[in-house]
mmCIF file with all atom_site columns, C-alpha atoms in Angstrom:
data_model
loop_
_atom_site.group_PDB
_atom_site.id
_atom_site.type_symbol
_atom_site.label_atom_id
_atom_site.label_alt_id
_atom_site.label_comp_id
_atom_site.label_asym_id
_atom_site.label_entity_id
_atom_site.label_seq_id
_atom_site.pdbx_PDB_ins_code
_atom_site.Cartn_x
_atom_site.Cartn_y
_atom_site.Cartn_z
_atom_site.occupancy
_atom_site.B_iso_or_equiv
_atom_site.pdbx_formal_charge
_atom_site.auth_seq_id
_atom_site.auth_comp_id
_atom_site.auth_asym_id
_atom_site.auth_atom_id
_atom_site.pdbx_PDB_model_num
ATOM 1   C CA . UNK A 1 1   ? 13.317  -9.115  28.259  1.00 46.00 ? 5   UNK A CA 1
ATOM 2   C CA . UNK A 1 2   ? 14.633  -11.074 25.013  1.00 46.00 ? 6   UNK A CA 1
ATOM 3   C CA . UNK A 1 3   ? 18.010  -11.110 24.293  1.00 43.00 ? 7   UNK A CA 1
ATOM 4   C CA . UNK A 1 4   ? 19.122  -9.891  21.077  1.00 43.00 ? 8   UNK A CA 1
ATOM 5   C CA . UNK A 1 5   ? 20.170  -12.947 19.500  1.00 45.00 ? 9   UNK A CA 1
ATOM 6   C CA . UNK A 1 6   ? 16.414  -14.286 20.013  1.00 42.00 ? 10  UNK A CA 1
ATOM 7   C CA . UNK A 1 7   ? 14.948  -11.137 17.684  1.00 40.00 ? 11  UNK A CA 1
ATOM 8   C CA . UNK A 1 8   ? 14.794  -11.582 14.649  1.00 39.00 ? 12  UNK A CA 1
ATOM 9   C CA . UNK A 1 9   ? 14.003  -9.289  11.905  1.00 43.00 ? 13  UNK A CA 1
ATOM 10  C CA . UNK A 1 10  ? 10.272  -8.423  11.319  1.00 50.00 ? 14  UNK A CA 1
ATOM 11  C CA . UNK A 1 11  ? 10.196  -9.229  7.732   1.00 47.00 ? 15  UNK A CA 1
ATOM 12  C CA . UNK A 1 12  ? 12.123  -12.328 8.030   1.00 51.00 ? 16  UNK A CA 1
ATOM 13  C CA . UNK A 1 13  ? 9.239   -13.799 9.656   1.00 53.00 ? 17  UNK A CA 1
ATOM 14  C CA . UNK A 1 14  ? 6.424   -12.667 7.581   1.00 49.00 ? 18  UNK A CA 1
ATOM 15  C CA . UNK A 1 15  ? 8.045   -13.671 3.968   1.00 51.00 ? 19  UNK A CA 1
ATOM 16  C CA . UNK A 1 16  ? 7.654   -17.421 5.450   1.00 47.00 ? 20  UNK A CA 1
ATOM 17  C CA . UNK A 1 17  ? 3.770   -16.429 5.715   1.00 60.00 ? 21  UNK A CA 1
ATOM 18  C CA . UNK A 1 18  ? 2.806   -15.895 1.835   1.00 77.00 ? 22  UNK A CA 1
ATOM 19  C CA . UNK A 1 19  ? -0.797  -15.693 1.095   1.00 92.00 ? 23  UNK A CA 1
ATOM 20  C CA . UNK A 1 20  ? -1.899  -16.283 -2.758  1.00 94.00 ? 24  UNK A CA 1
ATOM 21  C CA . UNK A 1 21  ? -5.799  -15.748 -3.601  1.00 96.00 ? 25  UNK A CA 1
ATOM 22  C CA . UNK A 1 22  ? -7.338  -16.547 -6.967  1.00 97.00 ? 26  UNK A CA 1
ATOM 23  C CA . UNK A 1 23  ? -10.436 -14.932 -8.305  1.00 96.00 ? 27  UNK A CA 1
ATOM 24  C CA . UNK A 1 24  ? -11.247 -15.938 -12.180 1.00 94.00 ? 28  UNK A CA 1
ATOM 25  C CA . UNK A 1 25  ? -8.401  -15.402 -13.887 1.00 96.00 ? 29  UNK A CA 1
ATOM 26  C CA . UNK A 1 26  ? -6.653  -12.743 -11.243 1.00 98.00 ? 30  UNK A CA 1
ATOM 27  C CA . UNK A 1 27  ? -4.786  -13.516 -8.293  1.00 98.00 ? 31  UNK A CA 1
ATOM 28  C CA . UNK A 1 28  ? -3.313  -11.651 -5.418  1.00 98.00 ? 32  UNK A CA 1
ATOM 29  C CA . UNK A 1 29  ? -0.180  -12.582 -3.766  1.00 97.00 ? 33  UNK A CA 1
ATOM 30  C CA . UNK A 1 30  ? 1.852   -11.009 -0.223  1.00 97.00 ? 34  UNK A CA 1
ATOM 31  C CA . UNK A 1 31  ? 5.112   -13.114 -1.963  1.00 96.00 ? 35  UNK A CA 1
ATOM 32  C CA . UNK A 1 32  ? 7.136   -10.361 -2.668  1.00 95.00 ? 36  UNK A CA 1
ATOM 33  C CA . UNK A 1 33  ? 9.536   -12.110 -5.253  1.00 95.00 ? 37  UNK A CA 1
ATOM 34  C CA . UNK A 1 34  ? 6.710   -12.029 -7.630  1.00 97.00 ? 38  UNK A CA 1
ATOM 35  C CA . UNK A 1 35  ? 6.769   -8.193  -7.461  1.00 98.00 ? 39  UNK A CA 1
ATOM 36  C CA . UNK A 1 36  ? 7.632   -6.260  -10.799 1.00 98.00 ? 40  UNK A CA 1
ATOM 37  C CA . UNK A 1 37  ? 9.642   -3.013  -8.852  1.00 98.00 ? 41  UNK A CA 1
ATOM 38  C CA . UNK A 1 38  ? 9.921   -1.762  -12.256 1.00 98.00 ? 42  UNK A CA 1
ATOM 39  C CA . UNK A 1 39  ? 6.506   -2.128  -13.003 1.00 99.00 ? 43  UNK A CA 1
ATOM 40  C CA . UNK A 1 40  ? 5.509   -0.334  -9.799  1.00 99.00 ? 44  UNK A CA 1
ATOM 41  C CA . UNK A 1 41  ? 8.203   2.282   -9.917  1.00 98.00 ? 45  UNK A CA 1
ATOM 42  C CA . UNK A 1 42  ? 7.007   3.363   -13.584 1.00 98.00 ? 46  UNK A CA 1
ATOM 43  C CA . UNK A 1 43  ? 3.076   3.621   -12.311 1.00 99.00 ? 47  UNK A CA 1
ATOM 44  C CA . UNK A 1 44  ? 4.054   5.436   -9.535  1.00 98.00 ? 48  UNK A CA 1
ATOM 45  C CA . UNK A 1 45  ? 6.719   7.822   -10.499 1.00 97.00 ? 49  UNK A CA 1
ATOM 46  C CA . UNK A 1 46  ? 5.049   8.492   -14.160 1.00 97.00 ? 50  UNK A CA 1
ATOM 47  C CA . UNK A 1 47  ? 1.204   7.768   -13.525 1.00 97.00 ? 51  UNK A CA 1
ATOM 48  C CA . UNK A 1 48  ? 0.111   8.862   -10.029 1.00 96.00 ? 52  UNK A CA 1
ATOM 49  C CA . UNK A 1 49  ? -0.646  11.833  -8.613  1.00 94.00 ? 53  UNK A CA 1
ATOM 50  C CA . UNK A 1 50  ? 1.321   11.116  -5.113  1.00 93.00 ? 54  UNK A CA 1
ATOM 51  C CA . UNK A 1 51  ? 4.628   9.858   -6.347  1.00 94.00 ? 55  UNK A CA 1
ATOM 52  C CA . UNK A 1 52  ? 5.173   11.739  -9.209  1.00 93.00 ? 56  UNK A CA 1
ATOM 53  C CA . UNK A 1 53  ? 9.140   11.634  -9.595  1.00 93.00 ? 57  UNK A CA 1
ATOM 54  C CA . UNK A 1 54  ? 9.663   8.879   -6.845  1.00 95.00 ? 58  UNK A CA 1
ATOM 55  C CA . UNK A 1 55  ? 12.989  7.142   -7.361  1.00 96.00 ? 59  UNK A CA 1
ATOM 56  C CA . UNK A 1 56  ? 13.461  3.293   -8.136  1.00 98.00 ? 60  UNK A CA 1
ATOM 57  C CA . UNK A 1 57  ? 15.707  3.228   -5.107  1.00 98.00 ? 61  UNK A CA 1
ATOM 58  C CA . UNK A 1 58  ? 12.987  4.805   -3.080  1.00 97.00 ? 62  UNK A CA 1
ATOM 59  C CA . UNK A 1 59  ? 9.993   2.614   -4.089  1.00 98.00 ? 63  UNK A CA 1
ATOM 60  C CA . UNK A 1 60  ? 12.490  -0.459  -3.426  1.00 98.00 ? 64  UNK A CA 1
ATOM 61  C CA . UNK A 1 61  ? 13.320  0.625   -0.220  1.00 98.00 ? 65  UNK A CA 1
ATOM 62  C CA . UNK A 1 62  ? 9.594   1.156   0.388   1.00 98.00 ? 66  UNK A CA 1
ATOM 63  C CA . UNK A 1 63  ? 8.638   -2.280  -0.726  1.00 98.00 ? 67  UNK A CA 1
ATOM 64  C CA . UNK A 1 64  ? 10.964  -3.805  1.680   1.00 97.00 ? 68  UNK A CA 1
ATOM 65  C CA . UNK A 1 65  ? 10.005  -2.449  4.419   1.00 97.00 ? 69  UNK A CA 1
ATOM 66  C CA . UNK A 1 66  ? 6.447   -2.133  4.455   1.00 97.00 ? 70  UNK A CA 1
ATOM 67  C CA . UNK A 1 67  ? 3.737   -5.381  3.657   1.00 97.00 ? 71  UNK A CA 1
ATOM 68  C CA . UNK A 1 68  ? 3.171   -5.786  0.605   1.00 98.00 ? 72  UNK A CA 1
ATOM 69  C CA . UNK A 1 69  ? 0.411   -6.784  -1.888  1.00 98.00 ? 73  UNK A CA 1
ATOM 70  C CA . UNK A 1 70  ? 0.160   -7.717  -5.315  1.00 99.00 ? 74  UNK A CA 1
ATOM 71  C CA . UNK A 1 71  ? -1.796  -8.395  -8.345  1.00 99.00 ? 75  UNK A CA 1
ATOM 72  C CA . UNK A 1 72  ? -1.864  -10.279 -11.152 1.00 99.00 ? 76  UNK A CA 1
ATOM 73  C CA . UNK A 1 73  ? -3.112  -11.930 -14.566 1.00 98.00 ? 77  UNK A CA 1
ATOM 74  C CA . UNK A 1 74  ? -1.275  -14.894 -15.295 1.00 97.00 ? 78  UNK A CA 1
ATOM 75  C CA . UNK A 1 75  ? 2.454   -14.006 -14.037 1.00 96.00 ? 79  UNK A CA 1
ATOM 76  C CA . UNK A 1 76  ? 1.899   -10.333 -15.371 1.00 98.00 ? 80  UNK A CA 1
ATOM 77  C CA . UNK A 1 77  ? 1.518   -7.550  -12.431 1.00 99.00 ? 81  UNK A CA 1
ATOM 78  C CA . UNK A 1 78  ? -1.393  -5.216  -13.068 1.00 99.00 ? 82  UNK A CA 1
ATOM 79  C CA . UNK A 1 79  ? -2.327  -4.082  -9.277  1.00 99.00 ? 83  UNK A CA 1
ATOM 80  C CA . UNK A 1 80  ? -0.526  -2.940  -5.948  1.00 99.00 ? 84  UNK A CA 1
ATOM 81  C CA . UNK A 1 81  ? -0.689  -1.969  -2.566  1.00 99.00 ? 85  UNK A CA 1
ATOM 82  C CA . UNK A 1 82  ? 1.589   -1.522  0.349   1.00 99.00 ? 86  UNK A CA 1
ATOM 83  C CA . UNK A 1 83  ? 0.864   -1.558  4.032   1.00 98.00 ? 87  UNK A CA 1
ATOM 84  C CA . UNK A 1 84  ? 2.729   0.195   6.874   1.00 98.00 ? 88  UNK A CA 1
ATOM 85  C CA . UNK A 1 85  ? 2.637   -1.447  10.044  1.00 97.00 ? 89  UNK A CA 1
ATOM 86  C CA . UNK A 1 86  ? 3.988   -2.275  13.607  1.00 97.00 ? 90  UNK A CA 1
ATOM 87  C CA . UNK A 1 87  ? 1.889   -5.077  13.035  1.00 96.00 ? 91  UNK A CA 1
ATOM 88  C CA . UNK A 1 88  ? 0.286   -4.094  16.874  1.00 96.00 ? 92  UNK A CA 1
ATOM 89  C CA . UNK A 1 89  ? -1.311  -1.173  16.412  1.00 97.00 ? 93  UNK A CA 1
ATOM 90  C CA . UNK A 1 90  ? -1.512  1.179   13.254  1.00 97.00 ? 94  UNK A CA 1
ATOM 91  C CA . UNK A 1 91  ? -1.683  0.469   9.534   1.00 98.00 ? 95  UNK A CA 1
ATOM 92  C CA . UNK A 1 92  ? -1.486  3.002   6.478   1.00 98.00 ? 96  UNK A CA 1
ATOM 93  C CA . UNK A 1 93  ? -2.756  1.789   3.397   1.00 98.00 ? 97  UNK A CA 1
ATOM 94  C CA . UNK A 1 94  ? -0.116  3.150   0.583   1.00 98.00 ? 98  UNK A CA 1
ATOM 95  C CA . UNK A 1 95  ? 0.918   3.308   -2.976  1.00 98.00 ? 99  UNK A CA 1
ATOM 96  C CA . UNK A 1 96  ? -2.407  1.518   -4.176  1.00 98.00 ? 100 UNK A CA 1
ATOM 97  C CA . UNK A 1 97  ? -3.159  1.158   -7.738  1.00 99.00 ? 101 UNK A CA 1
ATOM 98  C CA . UNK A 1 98  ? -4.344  -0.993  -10.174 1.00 99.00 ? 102 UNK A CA 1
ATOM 99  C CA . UNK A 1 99  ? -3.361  -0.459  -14.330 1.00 99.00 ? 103 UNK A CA 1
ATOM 100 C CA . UNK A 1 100 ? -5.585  1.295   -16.127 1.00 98.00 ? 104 UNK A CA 1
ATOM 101 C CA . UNK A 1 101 ? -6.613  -1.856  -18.680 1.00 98.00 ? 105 UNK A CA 1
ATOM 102 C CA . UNK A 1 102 ? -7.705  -3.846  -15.862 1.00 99.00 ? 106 UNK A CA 1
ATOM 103 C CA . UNK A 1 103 ? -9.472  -1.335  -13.817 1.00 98.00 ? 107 UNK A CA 1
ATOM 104 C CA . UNK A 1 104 ? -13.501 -2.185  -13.590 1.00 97.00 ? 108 UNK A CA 1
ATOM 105 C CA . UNK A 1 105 ? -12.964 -5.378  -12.861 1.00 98.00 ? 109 UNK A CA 1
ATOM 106 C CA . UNK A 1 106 ? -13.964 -5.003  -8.937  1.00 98.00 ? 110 UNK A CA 1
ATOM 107 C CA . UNK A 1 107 ? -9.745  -5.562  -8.404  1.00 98.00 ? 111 UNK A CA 1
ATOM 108 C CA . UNK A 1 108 ? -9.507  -2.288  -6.142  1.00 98.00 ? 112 UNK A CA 1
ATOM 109 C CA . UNK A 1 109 ? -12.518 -3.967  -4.171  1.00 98.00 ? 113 UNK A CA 1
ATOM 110 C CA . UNK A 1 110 ? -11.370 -7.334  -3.895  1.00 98.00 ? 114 UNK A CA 1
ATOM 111 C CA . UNK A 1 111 ? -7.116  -6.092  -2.686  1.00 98.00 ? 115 UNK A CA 1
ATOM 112 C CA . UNK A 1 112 ? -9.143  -4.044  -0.196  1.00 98.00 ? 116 UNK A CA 1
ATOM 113 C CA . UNK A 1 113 ? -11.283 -7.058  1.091   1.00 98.00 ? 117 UNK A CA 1
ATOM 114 C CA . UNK A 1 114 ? -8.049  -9.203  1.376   1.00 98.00 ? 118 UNK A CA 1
ATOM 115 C CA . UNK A 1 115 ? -6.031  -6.232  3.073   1.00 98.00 ? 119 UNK A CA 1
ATOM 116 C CA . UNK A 1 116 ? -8.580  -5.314  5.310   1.00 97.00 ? 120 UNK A CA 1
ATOM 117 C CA . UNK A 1 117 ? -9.096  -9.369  6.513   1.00 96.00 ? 121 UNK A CA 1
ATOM 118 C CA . UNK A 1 118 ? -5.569  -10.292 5.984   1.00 96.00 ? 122 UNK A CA 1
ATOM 119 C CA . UNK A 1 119 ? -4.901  -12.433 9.766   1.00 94.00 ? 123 UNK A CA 1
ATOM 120 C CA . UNK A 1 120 ? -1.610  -10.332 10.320  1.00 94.00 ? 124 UNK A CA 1
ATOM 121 C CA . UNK A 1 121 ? -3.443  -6.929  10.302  1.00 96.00 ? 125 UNK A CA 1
ATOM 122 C CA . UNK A 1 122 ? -5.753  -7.100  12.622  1.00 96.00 ? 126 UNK A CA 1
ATOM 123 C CA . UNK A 1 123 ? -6.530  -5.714  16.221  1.00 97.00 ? 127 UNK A CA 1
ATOM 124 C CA . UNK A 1 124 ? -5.071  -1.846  14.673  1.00 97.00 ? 128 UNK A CA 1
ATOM 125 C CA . UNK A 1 125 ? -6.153  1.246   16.856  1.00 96.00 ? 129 UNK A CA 1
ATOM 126 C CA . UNK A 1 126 ? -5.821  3.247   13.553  1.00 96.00 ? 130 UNK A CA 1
ATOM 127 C CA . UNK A 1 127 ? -5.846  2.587   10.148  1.00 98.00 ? 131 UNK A CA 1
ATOM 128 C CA . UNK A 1 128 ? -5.331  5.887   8.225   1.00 97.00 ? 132 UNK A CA 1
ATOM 129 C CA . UNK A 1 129 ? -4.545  6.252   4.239   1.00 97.00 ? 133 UNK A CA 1
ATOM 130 C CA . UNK A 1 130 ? -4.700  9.553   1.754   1.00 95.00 ? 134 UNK A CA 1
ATOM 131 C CA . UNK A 1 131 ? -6.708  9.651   -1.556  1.00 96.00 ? 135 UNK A CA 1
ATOM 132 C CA . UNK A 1 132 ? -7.602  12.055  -3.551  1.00 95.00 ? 136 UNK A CA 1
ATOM 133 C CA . UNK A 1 133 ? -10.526 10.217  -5.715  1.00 94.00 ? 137 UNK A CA 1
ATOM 134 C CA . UNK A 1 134 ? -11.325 6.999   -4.032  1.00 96.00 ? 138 UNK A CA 1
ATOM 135 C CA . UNK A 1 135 ? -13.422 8.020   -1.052  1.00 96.00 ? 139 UNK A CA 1
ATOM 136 C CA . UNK A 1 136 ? -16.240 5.845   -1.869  1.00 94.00 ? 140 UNK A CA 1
ATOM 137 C CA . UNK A 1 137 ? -14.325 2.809   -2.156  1.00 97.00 ? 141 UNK A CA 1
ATOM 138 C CA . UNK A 1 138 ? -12.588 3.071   0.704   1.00 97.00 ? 142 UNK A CA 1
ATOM 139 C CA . UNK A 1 139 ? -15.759 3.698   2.987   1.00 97.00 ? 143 UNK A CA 1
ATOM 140 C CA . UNK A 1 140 ? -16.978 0.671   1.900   1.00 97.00 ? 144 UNK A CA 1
ATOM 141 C CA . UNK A 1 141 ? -14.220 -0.810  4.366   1.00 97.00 ? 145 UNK A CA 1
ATOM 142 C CA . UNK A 1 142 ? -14.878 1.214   7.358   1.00 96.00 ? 146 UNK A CA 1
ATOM 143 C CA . UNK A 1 143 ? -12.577 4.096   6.295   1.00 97.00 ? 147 UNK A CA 1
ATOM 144 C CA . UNK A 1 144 ? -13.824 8.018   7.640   1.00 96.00 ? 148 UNK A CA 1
ATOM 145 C CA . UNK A 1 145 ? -12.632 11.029  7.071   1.00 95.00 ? 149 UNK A CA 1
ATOM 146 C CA . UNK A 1 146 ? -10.025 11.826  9.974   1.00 93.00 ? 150 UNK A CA 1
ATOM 147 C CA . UNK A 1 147 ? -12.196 12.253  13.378  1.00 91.00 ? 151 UNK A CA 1
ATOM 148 C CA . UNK A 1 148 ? -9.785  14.724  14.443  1.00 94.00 ? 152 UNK A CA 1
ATOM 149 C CA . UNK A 1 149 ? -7.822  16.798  11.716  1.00 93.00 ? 153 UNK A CA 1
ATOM 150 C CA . UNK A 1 150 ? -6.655  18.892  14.119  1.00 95.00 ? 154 UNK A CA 1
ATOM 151 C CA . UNK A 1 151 ? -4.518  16.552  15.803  1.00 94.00 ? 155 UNK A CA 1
ATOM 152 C CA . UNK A 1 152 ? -3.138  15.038  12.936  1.00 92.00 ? 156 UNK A CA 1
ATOM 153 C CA . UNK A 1 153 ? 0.258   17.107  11.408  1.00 92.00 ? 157 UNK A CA 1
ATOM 154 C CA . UNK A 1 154 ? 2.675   15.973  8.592   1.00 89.00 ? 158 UNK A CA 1
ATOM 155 C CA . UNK A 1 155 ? 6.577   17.053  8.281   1.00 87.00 ? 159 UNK A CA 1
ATOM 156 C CA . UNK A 1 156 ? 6.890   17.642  4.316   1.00 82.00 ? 160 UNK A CA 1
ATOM 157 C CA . UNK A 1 157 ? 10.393  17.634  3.292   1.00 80.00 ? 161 UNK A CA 1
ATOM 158 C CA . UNK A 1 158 ? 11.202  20.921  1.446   1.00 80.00 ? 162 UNK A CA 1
ATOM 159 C CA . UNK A 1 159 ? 13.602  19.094  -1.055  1.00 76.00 ? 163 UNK A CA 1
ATOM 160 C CA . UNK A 1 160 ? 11.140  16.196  -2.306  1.00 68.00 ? 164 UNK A CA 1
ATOM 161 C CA . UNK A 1 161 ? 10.120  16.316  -5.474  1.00 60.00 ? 165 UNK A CA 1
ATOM 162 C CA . UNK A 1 162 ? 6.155   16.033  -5.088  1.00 56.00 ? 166 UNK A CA 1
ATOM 163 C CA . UNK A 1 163 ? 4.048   17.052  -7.934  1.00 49.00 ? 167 UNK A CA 1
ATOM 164 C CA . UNK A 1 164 ? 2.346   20.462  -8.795  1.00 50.00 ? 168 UNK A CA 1
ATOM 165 C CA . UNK A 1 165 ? -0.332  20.098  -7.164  1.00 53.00 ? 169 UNK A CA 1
ATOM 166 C CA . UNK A 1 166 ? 0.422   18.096  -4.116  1.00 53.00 ? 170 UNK A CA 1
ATOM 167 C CA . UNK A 1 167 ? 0.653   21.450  -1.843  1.00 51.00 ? 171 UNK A CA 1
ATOM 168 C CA . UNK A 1 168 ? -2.213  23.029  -3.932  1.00 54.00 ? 172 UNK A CA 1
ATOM 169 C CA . UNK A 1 169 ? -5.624  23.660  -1.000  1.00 48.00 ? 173 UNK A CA 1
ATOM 170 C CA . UNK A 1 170 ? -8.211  21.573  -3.012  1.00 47.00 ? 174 UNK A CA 1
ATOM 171 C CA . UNK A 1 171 ? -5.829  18.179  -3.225  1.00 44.00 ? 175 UNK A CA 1
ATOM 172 C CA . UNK A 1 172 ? -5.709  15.613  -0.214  1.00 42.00 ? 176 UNK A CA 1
#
């Protein structure tokens, strides 16, 4: 067994492992210091559908503990993505989106191709995520619809502040 002073903190250990990839004049980048929180927090508290109202605290705290993935024009931030891991055996692909001037691009495609061959997340039982209108791009990366709904459950906090529709039957 390790003693304590030999573990270190998950993240600690992963922000000495940046990754940068450049496609034309786009790159994407795991170096969170180059992350615009503000940027993020506006898109997903005032622009998506599954974070409507999130805090700035909240998507901060998120950030920081979860792997993150960026992208970018130049210095500017027009993409995201956030993974969820133990890093051994399950992933959930979260908080995805890319800015609505730079969408048709392929970006969506090419964060998912990274993600989904990134070296640190691989060897997952599970990789699970929730969309509501991307189903075709993420079976193109090997995601199905759940194989077994019926053992799957979720604990929705009565005093979040989800949107409208979130609880509605016809949204995922």
């Amino acid at each position: 067994m390790e003693s304590p002073q030999t573990l270190t903190p998950a993240l600690s250990q992963r922000e000495r492992e940046l990754s940068t990839w450049q496609r034309d004049d786009y790159s994407i980048s795991t170096d969170r210091t180059r992350l615009d929180v503000d940027l993020i927090h506006n898109y997903l508290s005032n622009e998506s559908y599954w974070a409507t109202g999130r805090s700035r605290e909240v998507v901060q705290r998120s950030i920081e503990n979860s792997f993150p993935f960026g992208i970018y024009k130049g210095n500017e931030q027009v993409g995201f993505a956030r993974i969820v891991t133990d890093y051994a055996t399950f992933a959930w692909v979260a908080d995805v989106f890319v800015l609505p001037e730079h969408r048709g691009r392929g970006l969506s495609k090419w964060l998912m191709e990274i993600i989904t061959a990134h070296p640190r997340l691989q060897g997952f039982r599970r990789w699970v995520l929730s969309t509501k209108d991307a189903h075709g791009l993420y079976e193109r990366f090997g995601f199905i619809k759940l194989h077994r709904p019926e053992r799957w459950m979720e604990r929705p906090d009565p005093n979040m502040k989800e949107s409208p529709d979130y609880w509605a039957k016809d949204t995922v």
